[in-house]
Amino acid sequence: MTDNFYKDIKFVKNPDDILVLVNKNNRLPSNFIPSDLVPIDPKYANEGKLVREEVKIWFEKLSNDAKNLGYKIIAISAFRDFNYQEQLYNYYAETKGQKEADLISARPGHSEHQTGLAVDVEGSNNNYNEFDKSIEFEWMKNNAHKYGFILRYPKNKEKITGFKYEPWHYRYVGKEAANIIYHKNLTLEEYHRLYLKKNRLLCFSICF
């Protein structure tokens, strides 16, 4: 892991942007709560799981299409506010130590779950920790991008994301970005650097 995580931290300027980058160096205000949170239909999630409206539409379609093919993909975690994430992170820090906690849990303000754009899922084996051993994982790995979702913390990208591999954690970015990220095997950090940052610099040079 790099030593740059949780250093030179910046507050995100666009927390409502579908492509917002929230990670160990980009954080959300502690009071940020998306204004369009809605519950996922209990057919596709544990009761009371909230996401943004656009995410609800596409996750329910994903889960329903998977169901029609004989798969079970259920959201077991979605929006978390700052205080909930603080309690969760502190629990891991106290029980596992801060170094391990930082590999498996985001510090408060640095969690994608606070954006309302992330879901943790489980399959028919009813064990999110072993989602990659379920029959659903292969389908999800090959099809999530068609619905605008990406596997946010993939294998062999830990030095970029700062987190251990999480086969259960999916982030909504919209179909256009998800398609690029999937086919080019990128993380969201790499997508921002290669596409969004480059476009901003190009616009700046042209517009000014």
Short mmCIF file of C-alpha atoms in Angstrom, two decimals:
data_model
loop_
_atom_site.label_atom_id
_atom_site.label_comp_id
_atom_site.label_asym_id
_atom_site.label_seq_id
_atom_site.Cartn_x
_atom_site.Cartn_y
_atom_site.Cartn_z
CA MET A 1 0.00 0.00 0.00
CA THR A 2 1.15 3.54 -0.69
CA ASP A 3 1.89 5.94 2.15
CA ASN A 4 -0.11 8.69 0.43
CA PHE A 5 -3.53 7.53 1.59
CA TYR A 6 -5.34 9.90 3.97
CA LYS A 7 -2.80 12.63 3.23
CA ASP A 8 -3.47 15.82 1.28
CA ILE A 9 -7.20 15.23 1.72
CA LYS A 10 -9.58 17.35 -0.35
CA PHE A 11 -13.32 17.84 0.04
CA VAL A 12 -15.19 16.83 -3.09
CA LYS A 13 -16.77 19.77 -4.90
CA ASN A 14 -19.53 17.77 -6.58
CA PRO A 15 -20.95 15.24 -4.10
CA ASP A 16 -24.13 14.82 -6.17
CA ASP A 17 -22.26 13.94 -9.37
CA ILE A 18 -22.83 10.35 -10.49
CA LEU A 19 -19.09 10.12 -11.21
CA VAL A 20 -17.95 11.63 -7.91
CA LEU A 21 -14.67 10.18 -6.66
CA VAL A 22 -14.80 9.46 -2.94
CA ASN A 23 -11.75 7.67 -1.61
CA LYS A 24 -8.93 8.00 0.90
CA ASN A 25 -7.87 11.38 -0.46
CA ASN A 26 -11.27 12.80 -1.42
CA ARG A 27 -13.90 13.13 1.25
CA LEU A 28 -17.49 14.19 1.67
CA PRO A 29 -18.77 16.80 4.15
CA SER A 30 -19.92 15.11 7.35
CA ASN A 31 -23.45 16.47 6.89
CA PHE A 32 -23.83 15.36 3.26
CA ILE A 33 -26.93 13.28 2.57
CA PRO A 34 -28.22 12.88 -1.02
CA SER A 35 -31.56 14.64 -1.49
CA ASP A 36 -33.07 11.89 -3.67
CA LEU A 37 -32.62 8.80 -1.50
CA VAL A 38 -35.31 6.15 -2.00
CA PRO A 39 -35.69 2.58 -0.72
CA ILE A 40 -34.83 -0.35 -2.96
CA ASP A 41 -37.80 -2.67 -3.46
CA PRO A 42 -37.58 -5.39 -0.75
CA LYS A 43 -37.71 -8.00 -3.53
CA TYR A 44 -34.18 -6.92 -4.42
CA ALA A 45 -32.71 -5.79 -1.09
CA ASN A 46 -32.84 -6.17 2.63
CA GLU A 47 -35.60 -3.96 3.98
CA GLY A 48 -34.93 -0.26 4.28
CA LYS A 49 -31.85 -0.04 2.05
CA LEU A 50 -31.65 3.42 0.49
CA VAL A 51 -29.97 4.57 -2.72
CA ARG A 52 -30.35 7.48 -5.09
CA GLU A 53 -33.30 7.32 -7.50
CA GLU A 54 -31.24 6.52 -10.59
CA VAL A 55 -29.38 3.77 -8.76
CA LYS A 56 -32.66 2.23 -7.59
CA ILE A 57 -33.96 2.01 -11.16
CA TRP A 58 -30.87 0.31 -12.53
CA PHE A 59 -30.17 -1.94 -9.56
CA GLU A 60 -33.72 -3.25 -9.53
CA LYS A 61 -33.49 -3.93 -13.27
CA LEU A 62 -30.17 -5.72 -12.77
CA SER A 63 -31.50 -7.81 -9.90
CA ASN A 64 -34.74 -8.63 -11.72
CA ASP A 65 -32.95 -9.64 -14.93
CA ALA A 66 -30.62 -11.83 -12.88
CA LYS A 67 -33.63 -13.38 -11.13
CA ASN A 68 -35.22 -14.22 -14.48
CA LEU A 69 -32.04 -16.13 -15.34
CA GLY A 70 -32.15 -18.09 -12.10
CA TYR A 71 -29.76 -15.93 -10.06
CA LYS A 72 -30.26 -14.14 -6.77
CA ILE A 73 -28.56 -10.77 -6.29
CA ILE A 74 -29.67 -8.89 -3.19
CA ALA A 75 -28.42 -5.56 -1.83
CA ILE A 76 -27.54 -6.04 1.83
CA SER A 77 -26.00 -2.61 2.38
CA ALA A 78 -26.47 0.71 0.60
CA PHE A 79 -26.54 4.30 1.89
CA ARG A 80 -24.75 4.93 5.18
CA ASP A 81 -24.56 8.33 6.80
CA PHE A 82 -21.40 9.79 8.31
CA ASN A 83 -22.25 8.74 11.87
CA TYR A 84 -22.98 5.14 10.92
CA GLN A 85 -19.71 4.90 9.01
CA GLU A 86 -17.85 6.39 11.96
CA GLN A 87 -19.24 3.70 14.26
CA LEU A 88 -18.40 0.98 11.76
CA TYR A 89 -14.84 2.17 11.19
CA ASN A 90 -14.21 2.60 14.92
CA TYR A 91 -15.44 -0.95 15.54
CA TYR A 92 -12.94 -2.35 13.05
CA ALA A 93 -10.14 -0.15 14.38
CA GLU A 94 -10.80 -1.33 17.94
CA THR A 95 -11.14 -5.02 17.08
CA LYS A 96 -8.58 -5.37 14.28
CA GLY A 97 -6.27 -2.39 14.69
CA GLN A 98 -6.15 0.73 12.55
CA LYS A 99 -3.84 -0.68 9.88
CA GLU A 100 -6.20 -3.56 9.09
CA ALA A 101 -9.27 -1.37 9.51
CA ASP A 102 -7.96 0.98 6.82
CA LEU A 103 -7.77 -1.91 4.36
CA ILE A 104 -11.34 -3.10 4.89
CA SER A 105 -13.33 -0.04 5.92
CA ALA A 106 -13.38 3.62 4.89
CA ARG A 107 -12.92 6.30 7.47
CA PRO A 108 -16.00 8.48 8.02
CA GLY A 109 -16.45 10.95 5.18
CA HIS A 110 -14.45 8.72 2.84
CA SER A 111 -17.06 6.02 2.22
CA GLU A 112 -18.82 5.64 -1.13
CA HIS A 113 -21.85 4.42 0.77
CA GLN A 114 -22.46 8.01 1.92
CA THR A 115 -23.00 9.01 -1.73
CA GLY A 116 -26.01 6.72 -2.14
CA LEU A 117 -24.31 5.28 -5.23
CA ALA A 118 -22.86 2.07 -3.76
CA VAL A 119 -24.37 -1.28 -2.86
CA ASP A 120 -22.95 -4.37 -1.20
CA VAL A 121 -24.54 -7.53 -2.57
CA GLU A 122 -24.84 -11.20 -1.78
CA GLY A 123 -25.87 -14.18 -3.88
CA SER A 124 -27.55 -17.52 -3.38
CA ASN A 125 -24.83 -18.65 -0.97
CA ASN A 126 -26.10 -15.93 1.42
CA ASN A 127 -22.58 -14.83 2.32
CA TYR A 128 -21.41 -11.48 0.99
CA ASN A 129 -17.84 -12.19 2.14
CA GLU A 130 -17.78 -15.12 -0.27
CA PHE A 131 -19.83 -13.56 -3.04
CA ASP A 132 -17.06 -14.46 -5.50
CA LYS A 133 -17.72 -18.13 -4.70
CA SER A 134 -21.41 -17.83 -5.61
CA ILE A 135 -22.84 -18.65 -9.02
CA GLU A 136 -24.01 -15.04 -9.23
CA PHE A 137 -20.53 -13.54 -9.12
CA GLU A 138 -19.51 -14.60 -12.62
CA TRP A 139 -22.75 -13.19 -14.04
CA MET A 140 -22.32 -9.97 -12.08
CA LYS A 141 -18.69 -9.62 -13.12
CA ASN A 142 -19.65 -9.89 -16.79
CA ASN A 143 -22.90 -7.94 -16.77
CA ALA A 144 -22.94 -5.28 -14.04
CA HIS A 145 -21.50 -2.66 -16.40
CA LYS A 146 -24.49 -3.05 -18.71
CA TYR A 147 -26.57 -1.54 -15.91
CA GLY A 148 -24.05 1.16 -14.98
CA PHE A 149 -22.29 -0.62 -12.12
CA ILE A 150 -18.60 -1.41 -11.61
CA LEU A 151 -16.74 -3.70 -9.25
CA ARG A 152 -15.23 -0.89 -7.24
CA TYR A 153 -12.38 -2.67 -5.42
CA PRO A 154 -11.04 -5.36 -7.78
CA LYS A 155 -8.16 -7.78 -7.33
CA ASN A 156 -4.63 -6.54 -8.00
CA LYS A 157 -5.67 -2.89 -7.77
CA GLU A 158 -5.18 -2.49 -4.03
CA LYS A 159 -2.29 -0.05 -4.41
CA ILE A 160 -4.60 2.23 -6.38
CA THR A 161 -7.83 1.92 -4.39
CA GLY A 162 -6.25 1.43 -0.96
CA PHE A 163 -8.71 -1.35 -0.13
CA LYS A 164 -8.55 -5.10 -0.14
CA TYR A 165 -10.44 -6.91 -2.88
CA GLU A 166 -14.20 -6.61 -2.26
CA PRO A 167 -16.16 -8.80 -4.70
CA TRP A 168 -19.44 -7.67 -3.11
CA HIS A 169 -19.03 -3.88 -3.44
CA TYR A 170 -20.50 -2.31 -6.58
CA ARG A 171 -20.64 1.35 -7.46
CA TYR A 172 -23.05 3.02 -9.86
CA VAL A 173 -21.34 5.34 -12.37
CA GLY A 174 -23.76 5.19 -15.31
CA LYS A 175 -23.54 2.94 -18.35
CA GLU A 176 -21.12 5.01 -20.42
CA ALA A 177 -18.41 5.19 -17.76
CA ALA A 178 -19.06 1.63 -16.57
CA ASN A 179 -18.58 0.31 -20.09
CA ILE A 180 -15.18 2.00 -20.41
CA ILE A 181 -14.07 0.94 -16.94
CA TYR A 182 -15.10 -2.66 -17.57
CA HIS A 183 -13.55 -3.08 -21.01
CA LYS A 184 -10.31 -1.29 -20.12
CA ASN A 185 -10.01 -2.96 -16.69
CA LEU A 186 -9.80 0.34 -14.83
CA THR A 187 -10.55 1.52 -11.33
CA LEU A 188 -12.61 4.65 -10.82
CA GLU A 189 -9.38 6.42 -9.83
CA GLU A 190 -7.79 5.47 -13.15
CA TYR A 191 -10.90 6.49 -15.08
CA HIS A 192 -10.85 9.93 -13.46
CA ARG A 193 -7.17 10.37 -14.24
CA LEU A 194 -7.32 9.10 -17.82
CA TYR A 195 -10.64 10.56 -18.92
CA LEU A 196 -12.12 13.20 -16.66
CA LYS A 197 -8.94 15.01 -15.60
CA LYS A 198 -7.66 14.98 -19.17
CA ASN A 199 -10.97 16.39 -20.43
CA ARG A 200 -10.94 19.13 -17.80
CA LEU A 201 -7.43 20.17 -18.81
CA LEU A 202 -8.42 20.15 -22.49
CA CYS A 203 -11.50 22.26 -21.79
CA PHE A 204 -9.44 24.70 -19.73
CA SER A 205 -6.91 25.17 -22.53
CA ILE A 206 -9.65 25.66 -25.16
CA CYS A 207 -12.09 27.71 -23.11
CA PHE A 208 -9.53 30.03 -21.57
#
